Amino acid sequence: MTTPHTGHYAIAIHGGAGFIPKDVPTAHKKAIVTSLERALAEGRAMLERGEPALDAVEHVVALLEDDPLFNAGRGGVFTAEGRNELDASIMEGADLRCGAVAGVTTVRNPIRLARKVMTDTRHVLLAREGAERFADSTQLERVDPAYFYTPGRWADLEKVLRERGEPIPAKPAGVGEHSHASPLPSNAPLGSPLGFGTVGCVALDKFGNLAAATSTGGLTAKRWGRIGDSPIIAAGTYADNATAAVSCTGTGEEYIRRAVAYDVCAQMRYAGHSLDRAARDQIFNRLEPDVGGLIAVSRKGDIAMFTNTGSMPRAEATSRGVYRVLIWDAPEPLDSPSAGVAR
Ligand code: ASP
């Protein structure tokens, strides 16, 4: 599983593409930067110690799942029926092993269940009741569905259903016992722009191995067992040691149609494009504006982080001294689809 190692490592994380206004209160900015910095620091320390990229991406995504600021794990958005149905996937680049879960409701950290699917089954993707039954066979922590509830996400649901003229469902049983203080100030406007998004992490370890992980609650008021790109290998997550590791965020249907995560790697492999070129092309040329973003790290340790929505909380660190935490400031799009050929 190991390739000759360079000793170089790189890690990037995202907290979801979205539309965070630039005049967001300082307390919000601080809350998100603090969360990202903490998660990045833990992932970076693991890679620095020589731990595998796969362990680092799982750990970082689990931390962000536990953080109610993000639409993943605790703090996930609600379905139209008032449930939290969570999706996650993980992949390692050395041998293309991967695992994913969709629509789970009682597993505290869906990303850990995705990894178990990868390591303990012959399958790649388990969904809903079947995934829950598989979780029963593991030692992973289970929670009451009310654990995932946050008042902000419930307010988002009510708003969307009211706009659609649909009935508001009852809150999940036991919400009073399990709810916790909001990490945001009490006068904060409610609604999606200030609730941050899907989470993801990509990493290159000192042994040249790449890994990617993504976790989400999906889209507010989703229906009929809808599953987005996050648990779909090749759409929301991909890793291949020959090219790159990629984690996506945005309107999942668009990412599934275009196999976005895989296409970044394919452009690198078959057209010889650089990571930067391949990632920009997806976000600024192939996807429509306001659809989403992605983060990626190449086998050489280059990092790309782009969104076409205006904001995507994200952070990166490398053993060569790169360290950045960003919310806005999307780099400029390519001038044309053919610009910026391989390096
Ligand atoms: N991609 C996720 C989904 O469609 C949502 C997001 O990233 O915001 O489920």
PDB file of N, CA and C in Angstrom, residues 266-324:
ATOM      1  N   ALA A 266      -9.785  12.241 -14.004  1.00  0.00           N
ATOM      2  CA  ALA A 266      -9.701  11.790 -15.399  1.00  0.00           C
ATOM      3  C   ALA A 266      -9.004  12.825 -16.275  1.00  0.00           C
ATOM      4  N   GLN A 267      -9.307  14.104 -16.039  1.00  0.00           N
ATOM      5  CA  GLN A 267      -8.636  15.143 -16.830  1.00  0.00           C
ATOM      6  C   GLN A 267      -7.127  15.118 -16.593  1.00  0.00           C
ATOM      7  N   MET A 268      -6.754  14.842 -15.351  1.00  0.00           N
ATOM      8  CA  MET A 268      -5.320  14.782 -15.035  1.00  0.00           C
ATOM      9  C   MET A 268      -4.686  13.555 -15.688  1.00  0.00           C
ATOM     10  N   ARG A 269      -5.381  12.429 -15.589  1.00  0.00           N
ATOM     11  CA  ARG A 269      -4.816  11.168 -16.070  1.00  0.00           C
ATOM     12  C   ARG A 269      -4.768  11.111 -17.599  1.00  0.00           C
ATOM     13  N   TYR A 270      -5.879  11.456 -18.244  1.00  0.00           N
ATOM     14  CA  TYR A 270      -5.970  11.229 -19.693  1.00  0.00           C
ATOM     15  C   TYR A 270      -5.570  12.440 -20.528  1.00  0.00           C
ATOM     16  N   ALA A 271      -5.765  13.643 -19.963  1.00  0.00           N
ATOM     17  CA  ALA A 271      -5.413  14.828 -20.748  1.00  0.00           C
ATOM     18  C   ALA A 271      -4.124  15.475 -20.228  1.00  0.00           C
ATOM     19  N   GLY A 272      -3.609  14.962 -19.118  1.00  0.00           N
ATOM     20  CA  GLY A 272      -2.367  15.514 -18.572  1.00  0.00           C
ATOM     21  C   GLY A 272      -2.529  16.884 -17.951  1.00  0.00           C
ATOM     22  N   HIS A 273      -3.770  17.258 -17.613  1.00  0.00           N
ATOM     23  CA  HIS A 273      -3.981  18.574 -17.033  1.00  0.00           C
ATOM     24  C   HIS A 273      -3.456  18.644 -15.604  1.00  0.00           C
ATOM     25  N   SER A 274      -3.084  19.837 -15.190  1.00  0.00           N
ATOM     26  CA  SER A 274      -2.692  20.045 -13.796  1.00  0.00           C
ATOM     27  C   SER A 274      -3.943  19.966 -12.920  1.00  0.00           C
ATOM     28  N   LEU A 275      -3.737  19.774 -11.619  1.00  0.00           N
ATOM     29  CA  LEU A 275      -4.878  19.771 -10.694  1.00  0.00           C
ATOM     30  C   LEU A 275      -5.639  21.087 -10.781  1.00  0.00           C
ATOM     31  N   ASP A 276      -4.889  22.175 -10.778  1.00  0.00           N
ATOM     32  CA  ASP A 276      -5.512  23.489 -10.803  1.00  0.00           C
ATOM     33  C   ASP A 276      -6.413  23.649 -12.038  1.00  0.00           C
ATOM     34  N   ARG A 277      -5.888  23.256 -13.169  1.00  0.00           N
ATOM     35  CA  ARG A 277      -6.634  23.363 -14.438  1.00  0.00           C
ATOM     36  C   ARG A 277      -7.895  22.487 -14.419  1.00  0.00           C
ATOM     37  N   ALA A 278      -7.716  21.242 -13.948  1.00  0.00           N
ATOM     38  CA  ALA A 278      -8.844  20.298 -13.963  1.00  0.00           C
ATOM     39  C   ALA A 278      -9.936  20.739 -12.981  1.00  0.00           C
ATOM     40  N   ALA A 279      -9.535  21.236 -11.829  1.00  0.00           N
ATOM     41  CA  ALA A 279     -10.521  21.629 -10.810  1.00  0.00           C
ATOM     42  C   ALA A 279     -11.261  22.903 -11.225  1.00  0.00           C
ATOM     43  N   ARG A 280     -10.523  23.884 -11.737  1.00  0.00           N
ATOM     44  CA  ARG A 280     -11.169  25.120 -12.222  1.00  0.00           C
ATOM     45  C   ARG A 280     -12.158  24.817 -13.338  1.00  0.00           C
ATOM     46  N   ASP A 281     -11.762  23.920 -14.216  1.00  0.00           N
ATOM     47  CA  ASP A 281     -12.611  23.607 -15.357  1.00  0.00           C
ATOM     48  C   ASP A 281     -13.972  23.070 -14.890  1.00  0.00           C
ATOM     49  N   GLN A 282     -13.947  22.201 -13.875  1.00  0.00           N
ATOM     50  CA  GLN A 282     -15.218  21.677 -13.360  1.00  0.00           C
ATOM     51  C   GLN A 282     -16.098  22.805 -12.835  1.00  0.00           C
ATOM     52  N   ILE A 283     -15.498  23.624 -11.989  1.00  0.00           N
ATOM     53  CA  ILE A 283     -16.295  24.591 -11.230  1.00  0.00           C
ATOM     54  C   ILE A 283     -16.729  25.782 -12.080  1.00  0.00           C
ATOM     55  N   PHE A 284     -15.850  26.239 -12.964  1.00  0.00           N
ATOM     56  CA  PHE A 284     -16.159  27.479 -13.693  1.00  0.00           C
ATOM     57  C   PHE A 284     -16.603  27.260 -15.135  1.00  0.00           C
ATOM     58  N   ASN A 285     -16.374  26.091 -15.681  1.00  0.00           N
ATOM     59  CA  ASN A 285     -16.785  25.856 -17.068  1.00  0.00           C
ATOM     60  C   ASN A 285     -17.871  24.805 -17.217  1.00  0.00           C
ATOM     61  N   ARG A 286     -17.737  23.700 -16.470  1.00  0.00           N
ATOM     62  CA  ARG A 286     -18.694  22.603 -16.663  1.00  0.00           C
ATOM     63  C   ARG A 286     -19.959  22.806 -15.846  1.00  0.00           C
ATOM     64  N   LEU A 287     -19.830  23.224 -14.601  1.00  0.00           N
ATOM     65  CA  LEU A 287     -21.017  23.444 -13.759  1.00  0.00           C
ATOM     66  C   LEU A 287     -21.594  24.823 -14.023  1.00  0.00           C
ATOM     67  N   GLU A 288     -22.906  24.932 -13.880  1.00  0.00           N
ATOM     68  CA  GLU A 288     -23.550  26.254 -13.968  1.00  0.00           C
ATOM     69  C   GLU A 288     -23.123  27.098 -12.768  1.00  0.00           C
ATOM     70  N   PRO A 289     -23.197  28.433 -12.887  1.00  0.00           N
ATOM     71  CA  PRO A 289     -22.904  29.283 -11.729  1.00  0.00           C
ATOM     72  C   PRO A 289     -23.818  28.950 -10.551  1.00  0.00           C
ATOM     73  N   ASP A 290     -23.337  29.193  -9.344  1.00  0.00           N
ATOM     74  CA  ASP A 290     -24.103  29.014  -8.104  1.00  0.00           C
ATOM     75  C   ASP A 290     -24.443  27.563  -7.780  1.00  0.00           C
ATOM     76  N   VAL A 291     -23.720  26.630  -8.369  1.00  0.00           N
ATOM     77  CA  VAL A 291     -24.012  25.208  -8.103  1.00  0.00           C
ATOM     78  C   VAL A 291     -23.156  24.644  -6.967  1.00  0.00           C
ATOM     79  N   GLY A 292     -21.884  25.020  -6.889  1.00  0.00           N
ATOM     80  CA  GLY A 292     -21.084  24.450  -5.800  1.00  0.00           C
ATOM     81  C   GLY A 292     -19.593  24.616  -5.961  1.00  0.00           C
ATOM     82  N   GLY A 293     -18.853  23.794  -5.212  1.00  0.00           N
ATOM     83  CA  GLY A 293     -17.404  23.890  -5.212  1.00  0.00           C
ATOM     84  C   GLY A 293     -16.760  22.540  -4.967  1.00  0.00           C
ATOM     85  N   LEU A 294     -15.442  22.560  -4.865  1.00  0.00           N
ATOM     86  CA  LEU A 294     -14.718  21.335  -4.527  1.00  0.00           C
ATOM     87  C   LEU A 294     -13.366  21.692  -3.931  1.00  0.00           C
ATOM     88  N   ILE A 295     -12.802  20.707  -3.212  1.00  0.00           N
ATOM     89  CA  ILE A 295     -11.406  20.803  -2.788  1.00  0.00           C
ATOM     90  C   ILE A 295     -10.703  19.556  -3.308  1.00  0.00           C
ATOM     91  N   ALA A 296      -9.392  19.690  -3.567  1.00  0.00           N
ATOM     92  CA  ALA A 296      -8.644  18.540  -4.074  1.00  0.00           C
ATOM     93  C   ALA A 296      -7.172  18.697  -3.741  1.00  0.00           C
ATOM     94  N   VAL A 297      -6.499  17.565  -3.595  1.00  0.00           N
ATOM     95  CA  VAL A 297      -5.044  17.572  -3.423  1.00  0.00           C
ATOM     96  C   VAL A 297      -4.465  16.572  -4.416  1.00  0.00           C
ATOM     97  N   SER A 298      -3.380  16.965  -5.070  1.00  0.00           N
ATOM     98  CA  SER A 298      -2.779  16.084  -6.082  1.00  0.00           C
ATOM     99  C   SER A 298      -1.718  15.195  -5.441  1.00  0.00           C
ATOM    100  N   ARG A 299      -1.246  14.233  -6.214  1.00  0.00           N
ATOM    101  CA  ARG A 299      -0.228  13.317  -5.682  1.00  0.00           C
ATOM    102  C   ARG A 299       1.065  14.066  -5.390  1.00  0.00           C
ATOM    103  N   LYS A 300       1.229  15.239  -6.031  1.00  0.00           N
ATOM    104  CA  LYS A 300       2.430  16.039  -5.761  1.00  0.00           C
ATOM    105  C   LYS A 300       2.269  16.942  -4.538  1.00  0.00           C
ATOM    106  N   GLY A 301       1.029  17.014  -4.030  1.00  0.00           N
ATOM    107  CA  GLY A 301       0.792  17.853  -2.856  1.00  0.00           C
ATOM    108  C   GLY A 301       0.262  19.232  -3.195  1.00  0.00           C
ATOM    109  N   ASP A 302      -0.079  19.467  -4.468  1.00  0.00           N
ATOM    110  CA  ASP A 302      -0.737  20.734  -4.826  1.00  0.00           C
ATOM    111  C   ASP A 302      -2.173  20.682  -4.327  1.00  0.00           C
ATOM    112  N   ILE A 303      -2.690  21.836  -3.932  1.00  0.00           N
ATOM    113  CA  ILE A 303      -4.077  21.895  -3.441  1.00  0.00           C
ATOM    114  C   ILE A 303      -4.886  22.835  -4.325  1.00  0.00           C
ATOM    115  N   ALA A 304      -6.143  22.447  -4.623  1.00  0.00           N
ATOM    116  CA  ALA A 304      -7.080  23.325  -5.341  1.00  0.00           C
ATOM    117  C   ALA A 304      -8.353  23.433  -4.507  1.00  0.00           C
ATOM    118  N   MET A 305      -8.876  24.644  -4.377  1.00  0.00           N
ATOM    119  CA  MET A 305     -10.122  24.852  -3.614  1.00  0.00           C
ATOM    120  C   MET A 305     -10.913  25.934  -4.346  1.00  0.00           C
ATOM    121  N   PHE A 306     -12.003  25.554  -5.009  1.00  0.00           N
ATOM    122  CA  PHE A 306     -12.768  26.524  -5.794  1.00  0.00           C
ATOM    123  C   PHE A 306     -14.256  26.379  -5.537  1.00  0.00           C
ATOM    124  N   THR A 307     -14.968  27.511  -5.586  1.00  0.00           N
ATOM    125  CA  THR A 307     -16.432  27.451  -5.569  1.00  0.00           C
ATOM    126  C   THR A 307     -16.980  28.462  -6.564  1.00  0.00           C
ATOM    127  N   ASN A 308     -18.165  28.206  -7.106  1.00  0.00           N
ATOM    128  CA  ASN A 308     -18.805  29.207  -7.967  1.00  0.00           C
ATOM    129  C   ASN A 308     -20.041  29.793  -7.298  1.00  0.00           C
ATOM    130  N   THR A 309     -20.123  29.631  -5.961  1.00  0.00           N
ATOM    131  CA  THR A 309     -21.290  30.133  -5.221  1.00  0.00           C
ATOM    132  C   THR A 309     -20.994  31.417  -4.452  1.00  0.00           C
ATOM    133  N   GLY A 310     -19.751  31.838  -4.426  1.00  0.00           N
ATOM    134  CA  GLY A 310     -19.421  33.057  -3.684  1.00  0.00           C
ATOM    135  C   GLY A 310     -18.793  32.786  -2.334  1.00  0.00           C
ATOM    136  N   SER A 311     -19.134  31.670  -1.699  1.00  0.00           N
ATOM    137  CA  SER A 311     -18.477  31.364  -0.424  1.00  0.00           C
ATOM    138  C   SER A 311     -18.310  29.858  -0.271  1.00  0.00           C
ATOM    139  N   MET A 312     -17.229  29.492   0.377  1.00  0.00           N
ATOM    140  CA  MET A 312     -16.998  28.091   0.755  1.00  0.00           C
ATOM    141  C   MET A 312     -15.942  28.116   1.861  1.00  0.00           C
ATOM    142  N   PRO A 313     -16.390  28.006   3.119  1.00  0.00           N
ATOM    143  CA  PRO A 313     -15.400  27.938   4.192  1.00  0.00           C
ATOM    144  C   PRO A 313     -14.431  26.796   3.881  1.00  0.00           C
ATOM    145  N   ARG A 314     -13.133  27.087   3.943  1.00  0.00           N
ATOM    146  CA  ARG A 314     -12.157  26.071   3.558  1.00  0.00           C
ATOM    147  C   ARG A 314     -10.807  26.402   4.164  1.00  0.00           C
ATOM    148  N   ALA A 315      -9.956  25.409   4.233  1.00  0.00           N
ATOM    149  CA  ALA A 315      -8.651  25.636   4.840  1.00  0.00           C
ATOM    150  C   ALA A 315      -7.671  24.631   4.283  1.00  0.00           C
ATOM    151  N   GLU A 316      -6.401  25.009   4.252  1.00  0.00           N
ATOM    152  CA  GLU A 316      -5.376  24.118   3.719  1.00  0.00           C
ATOM    153  C   GLU A 316      -4.092  24.273   4.502  1.00  0.00           C
ATOM    154  N   ALA A 317      -3.317  23.194   4.545  1.00  0.00           N
ATOM    155  CA  ALA A 317      -1.999  23.240   5.191  1.00  0.00           C
ATOM    156  C   ALA A 317      -1.124  22.195   4.510  1.00  0.00           C
ATOM    157  N   THR A 318       0.164  22.511   4.394  1.00  0.00           N
ATOM    158  CA  THR A 318       1.100  21.528   3.831  1.00  0.00           C
ATOM    159  C   THR A 318       2.395  21.554   4.634  1.00  0.00           C
ATOM    160  N   SER A 319       3.196  20.486   4.444  1.00  0.00           N
ATOM    161  CA  SER A 319       4.497  20.419   5.122  1.00  0.00           C
ATOM    162  C   SER A 319       5.467  21.424   4.527  1.00  0.00           C
ATOM    163  N   ARG A 320       5.106  22.047   3.419  1.00  0.00           N
ATOM    164  CA  ARG A 320       5.981  23.061   2.814  1.00  0.00           C
ATOM    165  C   ARG A 320       5.612  24.460   3.283  1.00  0.00           C
ATOM    166  N   GLY A 321       4.752  24.540   4.288  1.00  0.00           N
ATOM    167  CA  GLY A 321       4.505  25.839   4.916  1.00  0.00           C
ATOM    168  C   GLY A 321       3.255  26.572   4.474  1.00  0.00           C
ATOM    169  N   VAL A 322       2.462  25.969   3.587  1.00  0.00           N
ATOM    170  CA  VAL A 322       1.194  26.614   3.208  1.00  0.00           C
ATOM    171  C   VAL A 322       0.245  26.528   4.395  1.00  0.00           C
ATOM    172  N   TYR A 323      -0.451  27.624   4.715  1.00  0.00           N
ATOM    173  CA  TYR A 323      -1.492  27.585   5.747  1.00  0.00           C
ATOM    174  C   TYR A 323      -2.482  28.703   5.446  1.00  0.00           C
ATOM    175  N   ARG A 324      -3.701  28.333   5.111  1.00  0.00           N
ATOM    176  CA  ARG A 324      -4.711  29.358   4.792  1.00  0.00           C
ATOM    177  C   ARG A 324      -6.074  28.918   5.261  1.00  0.00           C
TER     178      ARG A 324
END
